[in-house]
CSV table of C-alpha atoms in Angstrom, one decimal:
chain,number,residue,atom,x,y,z
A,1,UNK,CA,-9.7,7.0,-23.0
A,2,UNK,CA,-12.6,5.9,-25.4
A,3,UNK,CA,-16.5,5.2,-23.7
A,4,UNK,CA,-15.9,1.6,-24.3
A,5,UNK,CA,-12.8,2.2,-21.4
A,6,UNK,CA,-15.1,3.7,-19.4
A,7,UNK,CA,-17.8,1.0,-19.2
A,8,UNK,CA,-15.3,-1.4,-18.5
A,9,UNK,CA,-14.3,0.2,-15.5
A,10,UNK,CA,-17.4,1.4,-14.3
A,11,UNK,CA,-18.3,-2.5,-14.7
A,12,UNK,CA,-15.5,-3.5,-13.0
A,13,UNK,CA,-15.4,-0.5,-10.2
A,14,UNK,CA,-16.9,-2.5,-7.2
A,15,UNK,CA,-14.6,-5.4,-7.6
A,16,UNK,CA,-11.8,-3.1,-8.3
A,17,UNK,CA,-12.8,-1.1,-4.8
A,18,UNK,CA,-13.2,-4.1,-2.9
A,19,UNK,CA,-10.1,-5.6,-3.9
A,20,UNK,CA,-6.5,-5.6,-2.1
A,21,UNK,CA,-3.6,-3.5,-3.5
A,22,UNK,CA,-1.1,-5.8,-5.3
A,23,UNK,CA,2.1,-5.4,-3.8
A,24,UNK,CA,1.3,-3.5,-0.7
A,25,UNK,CA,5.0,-2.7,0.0
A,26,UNK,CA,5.8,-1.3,-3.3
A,27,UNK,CA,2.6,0.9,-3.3
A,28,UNK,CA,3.5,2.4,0.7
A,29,UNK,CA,7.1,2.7,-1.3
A,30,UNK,CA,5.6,5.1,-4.4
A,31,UNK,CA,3.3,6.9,-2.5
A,32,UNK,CA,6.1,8.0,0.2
A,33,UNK,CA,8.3,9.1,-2.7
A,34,UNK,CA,5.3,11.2,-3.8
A,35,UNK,CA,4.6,12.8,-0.5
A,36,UNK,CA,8.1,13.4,-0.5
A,37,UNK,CA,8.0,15.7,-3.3
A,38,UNK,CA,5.2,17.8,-1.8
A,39,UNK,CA,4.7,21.0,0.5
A,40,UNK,CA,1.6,21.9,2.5
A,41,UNK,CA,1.2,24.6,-0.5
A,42,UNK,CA,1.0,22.4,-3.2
A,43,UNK,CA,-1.5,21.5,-6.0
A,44,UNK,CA,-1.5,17.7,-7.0
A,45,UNK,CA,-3.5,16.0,-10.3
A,46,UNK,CA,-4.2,12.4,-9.9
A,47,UNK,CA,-4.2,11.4,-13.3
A,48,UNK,CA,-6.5,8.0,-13.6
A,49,UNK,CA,-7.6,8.3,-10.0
A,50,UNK,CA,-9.6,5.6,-10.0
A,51,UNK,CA,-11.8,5.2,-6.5
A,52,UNK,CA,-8.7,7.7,-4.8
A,53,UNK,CA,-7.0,5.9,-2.5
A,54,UNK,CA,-3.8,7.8,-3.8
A,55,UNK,CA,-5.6,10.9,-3.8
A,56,UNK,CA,-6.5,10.7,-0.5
A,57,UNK,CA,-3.4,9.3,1.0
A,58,UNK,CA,-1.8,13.0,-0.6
A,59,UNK,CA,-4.7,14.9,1.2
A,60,UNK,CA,-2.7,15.5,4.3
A,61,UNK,CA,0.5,16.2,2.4
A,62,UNK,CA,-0.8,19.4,0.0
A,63,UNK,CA,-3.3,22.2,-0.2
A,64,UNK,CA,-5.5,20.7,-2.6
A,65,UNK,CA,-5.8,17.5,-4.4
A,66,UNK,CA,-7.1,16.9,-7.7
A,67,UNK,CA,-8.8,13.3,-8.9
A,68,UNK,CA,-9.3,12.7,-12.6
A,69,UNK,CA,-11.0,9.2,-14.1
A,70,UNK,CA,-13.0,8.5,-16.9
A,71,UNK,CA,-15.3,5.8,-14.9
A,72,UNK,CA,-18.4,7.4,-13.2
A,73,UNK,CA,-18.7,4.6,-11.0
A,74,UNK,CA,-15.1,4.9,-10.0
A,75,UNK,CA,-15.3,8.9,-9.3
A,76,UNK,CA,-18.9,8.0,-7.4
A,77,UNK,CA,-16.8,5.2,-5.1
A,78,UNK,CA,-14.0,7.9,-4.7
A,79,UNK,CA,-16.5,10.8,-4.0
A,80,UNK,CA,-18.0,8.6,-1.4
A,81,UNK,CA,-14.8,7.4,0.6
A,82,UNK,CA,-13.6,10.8,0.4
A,83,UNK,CA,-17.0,12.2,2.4
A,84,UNK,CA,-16.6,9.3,4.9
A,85,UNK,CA,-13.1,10.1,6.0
A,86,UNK,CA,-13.9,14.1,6.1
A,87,UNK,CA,-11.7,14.6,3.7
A,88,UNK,CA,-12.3,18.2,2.6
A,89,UNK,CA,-9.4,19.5,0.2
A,90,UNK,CA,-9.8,16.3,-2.8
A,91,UNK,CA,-11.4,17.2,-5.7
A,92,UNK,CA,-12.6,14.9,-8.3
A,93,UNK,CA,-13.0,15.4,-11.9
A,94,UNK,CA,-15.5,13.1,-14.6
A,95,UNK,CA,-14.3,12.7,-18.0
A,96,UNK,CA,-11.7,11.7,-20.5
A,97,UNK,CA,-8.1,12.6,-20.0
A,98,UNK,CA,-8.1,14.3,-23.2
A,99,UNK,CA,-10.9,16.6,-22.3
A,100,UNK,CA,-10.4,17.1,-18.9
A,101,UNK,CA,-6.3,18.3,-18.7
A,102,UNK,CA,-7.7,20.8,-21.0
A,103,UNK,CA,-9.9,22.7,-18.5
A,104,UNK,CA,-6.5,23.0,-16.3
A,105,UNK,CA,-4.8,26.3,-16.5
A,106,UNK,CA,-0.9,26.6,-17.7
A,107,UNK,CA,1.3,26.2,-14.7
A,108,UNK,CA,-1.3,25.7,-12.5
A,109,UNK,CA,-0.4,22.6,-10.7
A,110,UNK,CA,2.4,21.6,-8.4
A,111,UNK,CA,2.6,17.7,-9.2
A,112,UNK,CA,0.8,15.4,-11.2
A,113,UNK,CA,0.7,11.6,-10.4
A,114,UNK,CA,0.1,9.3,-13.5
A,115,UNK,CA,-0.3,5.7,-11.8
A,116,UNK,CA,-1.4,2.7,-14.2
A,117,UNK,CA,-2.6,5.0,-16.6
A,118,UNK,CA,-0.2,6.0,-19.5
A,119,UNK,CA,-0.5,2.8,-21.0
A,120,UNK,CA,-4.0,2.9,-21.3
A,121,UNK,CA,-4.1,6.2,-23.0
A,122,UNK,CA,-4.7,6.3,-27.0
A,123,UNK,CA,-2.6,9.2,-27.4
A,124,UNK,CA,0.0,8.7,-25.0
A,125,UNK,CA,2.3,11.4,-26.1
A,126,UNK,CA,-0.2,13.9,-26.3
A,127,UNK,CA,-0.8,13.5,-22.6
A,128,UNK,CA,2.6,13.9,-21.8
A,129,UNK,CA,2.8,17.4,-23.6
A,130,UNK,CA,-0.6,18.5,-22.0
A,131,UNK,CA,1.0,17.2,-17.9
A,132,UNK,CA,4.4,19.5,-19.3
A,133,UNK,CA,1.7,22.6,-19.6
A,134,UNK,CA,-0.1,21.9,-16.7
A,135,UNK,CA,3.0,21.7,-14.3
A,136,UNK,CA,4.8,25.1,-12.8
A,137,UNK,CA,8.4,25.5,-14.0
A,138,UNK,CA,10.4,22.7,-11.3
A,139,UNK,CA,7.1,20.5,-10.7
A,140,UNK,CA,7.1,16.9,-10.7
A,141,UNK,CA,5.7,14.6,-12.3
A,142,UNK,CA,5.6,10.9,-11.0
A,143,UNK,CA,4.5,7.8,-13.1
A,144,UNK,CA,4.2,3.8,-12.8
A,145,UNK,CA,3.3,2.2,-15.9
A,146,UNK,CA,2.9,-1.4,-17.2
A,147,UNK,CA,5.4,-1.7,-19.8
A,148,UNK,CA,4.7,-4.6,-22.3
A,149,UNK,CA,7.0,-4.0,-24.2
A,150,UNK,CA,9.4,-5.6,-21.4
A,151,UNK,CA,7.6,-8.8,-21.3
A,152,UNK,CA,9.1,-12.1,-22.5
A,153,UNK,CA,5.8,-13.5,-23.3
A,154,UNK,CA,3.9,-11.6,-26.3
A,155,UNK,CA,1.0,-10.1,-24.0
A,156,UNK,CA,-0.9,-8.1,-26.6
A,157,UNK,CA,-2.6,-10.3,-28.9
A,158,UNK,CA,-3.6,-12.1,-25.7
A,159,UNK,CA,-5.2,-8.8,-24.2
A,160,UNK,CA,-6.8,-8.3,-27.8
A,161,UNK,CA,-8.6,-11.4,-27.3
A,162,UNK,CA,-9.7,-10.6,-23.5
A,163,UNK,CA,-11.1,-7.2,-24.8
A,164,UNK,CA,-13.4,-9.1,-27.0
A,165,UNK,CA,-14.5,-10.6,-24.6
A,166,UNK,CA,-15.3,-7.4,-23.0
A,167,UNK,CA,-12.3,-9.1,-20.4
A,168,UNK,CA,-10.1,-6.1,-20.8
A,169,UNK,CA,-9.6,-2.6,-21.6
A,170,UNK,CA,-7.5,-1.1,-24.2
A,171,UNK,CA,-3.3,-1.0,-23.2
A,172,UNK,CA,-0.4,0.3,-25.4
A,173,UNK,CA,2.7,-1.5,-25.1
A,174,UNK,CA,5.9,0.3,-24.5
A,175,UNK,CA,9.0,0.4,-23.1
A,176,UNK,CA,10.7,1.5,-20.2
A,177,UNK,CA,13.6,3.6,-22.5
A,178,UNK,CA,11.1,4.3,-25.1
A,179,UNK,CA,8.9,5.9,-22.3
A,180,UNK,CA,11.0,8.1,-20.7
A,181,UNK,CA,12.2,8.8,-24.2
A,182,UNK,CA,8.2,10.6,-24.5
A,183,UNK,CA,8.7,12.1,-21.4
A,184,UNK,CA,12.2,13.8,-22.5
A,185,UNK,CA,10.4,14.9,-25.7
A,186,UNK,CA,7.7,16.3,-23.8
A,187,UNK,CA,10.6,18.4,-22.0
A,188,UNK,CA,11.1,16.7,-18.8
A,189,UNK,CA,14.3,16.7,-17.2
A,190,UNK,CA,15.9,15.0,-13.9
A,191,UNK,CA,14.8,11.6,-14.0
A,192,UNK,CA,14.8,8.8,-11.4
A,193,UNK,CA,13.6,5.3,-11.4
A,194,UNK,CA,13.6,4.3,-7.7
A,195,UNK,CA,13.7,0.6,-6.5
A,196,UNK,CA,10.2,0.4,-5.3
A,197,UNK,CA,9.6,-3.2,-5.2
A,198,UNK,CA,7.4,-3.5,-8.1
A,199,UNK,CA,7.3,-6.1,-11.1
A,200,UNK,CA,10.1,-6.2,-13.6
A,201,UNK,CA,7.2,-4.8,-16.2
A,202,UNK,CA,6.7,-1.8,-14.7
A,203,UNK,CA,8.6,1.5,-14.7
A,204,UNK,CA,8.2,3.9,-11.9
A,205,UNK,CA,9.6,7.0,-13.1
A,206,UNK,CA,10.1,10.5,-10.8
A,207,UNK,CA,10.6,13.3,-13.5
A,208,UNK,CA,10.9,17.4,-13.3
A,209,UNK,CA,9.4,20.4,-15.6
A,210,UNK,CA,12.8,22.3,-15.8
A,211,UNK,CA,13.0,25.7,-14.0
């Protein structure tokens, strides 16, 4: 993500805080799938953490629990409502995804949650082959991504327009085959698109590092 990304968000991080999850349901839905998939050992990445409700709806699920944003203000909301619910094992991390998966060992992690986020990354692909590195051999790796590219109605030259404005941040359109096309590239394996209730645009994808 670019510094224009993260003023954006930082710009937008109190609205963004204050404001209800869009389709509750299918949220409760995705994050149940995920808990599903952890031990009380494991080691979770929250990829695009934003102000860590996910985060800290995994706490009770895993050892420890990693946040990762590029938006200050976001990681300062997310810092704060993890101190207020005496939340001690989520961790939260300041920077670019680029830079920041970097400072991750090999096989260090257990899981890695990627919600809303891969199709706001510049290098999408990259990101994928860096979440393979970081994952131990039979990890998972769990996305939900707005998927343009599924859209009847030509969305990107409107968003181009609304980032002029300074109305929008930067999104890559894709598909759902062409997206888990980059994750089988990248090596995963095993995937599953669940029913979760969400919008026809969006693909929620469960996939596995191979043993």
């Amino acid at each position: 993500m670019t510094t224009a990304n993260a003023a954006f968000w930082d710009e937008l991080a109190e609205r963004y805080a204050a404001k209800p999850v869009e389709l509750p349901d299918a949220f409760e839905r995705k994050i149940a799938i995920t808990q599903a998939r952890m031990t009380p050992q494991s080691v979770v990445l929250d990829i695009g953490c934003g102000t860590g409700s996910l985060a800290l709806r995994l706490a009770d699920h895993g050892a420890q629990i990693h946040g990762l944003d590029v938006s200050g203000e976001m990681i300062r909301i997310a810092r704060q409502k993890t101190a207020a619910a005496s939340v001690d094992n989520v961790q939260f991390h300041l920077g670019p995804c680029d830079e920041r998966l970097a400072a991750f060992d090999t096989g260090s992690l257990d899981g890695i949650c990627a919600y809303s986020i891969l199709h706001l990354l510049g290098d999408r692909q990259a990101a994928l082959q860096e979440i393979y590195r970081l994952l131990k051999p039979g990890g998972f790796f769990i996305s939900s991504t707005v998927c343009l590219g599924e859209s009847k109605i030509p969305m990107l030259p409107l968003i181009t327009v609304m980032r002029w404005l300074g109305k929008a941040p930067m999104v890559k359109s894709v598909t759902k085959a062409a997206l888990v096309a980059e994750m089988a590239e990248a090596g995963f394996v095993d995937f599953q698109q669940p029913e979760v209730g969400a919008k026809a645009t969006t693909a929620f994808i469960v996939a596995t590092k191979p043993l």
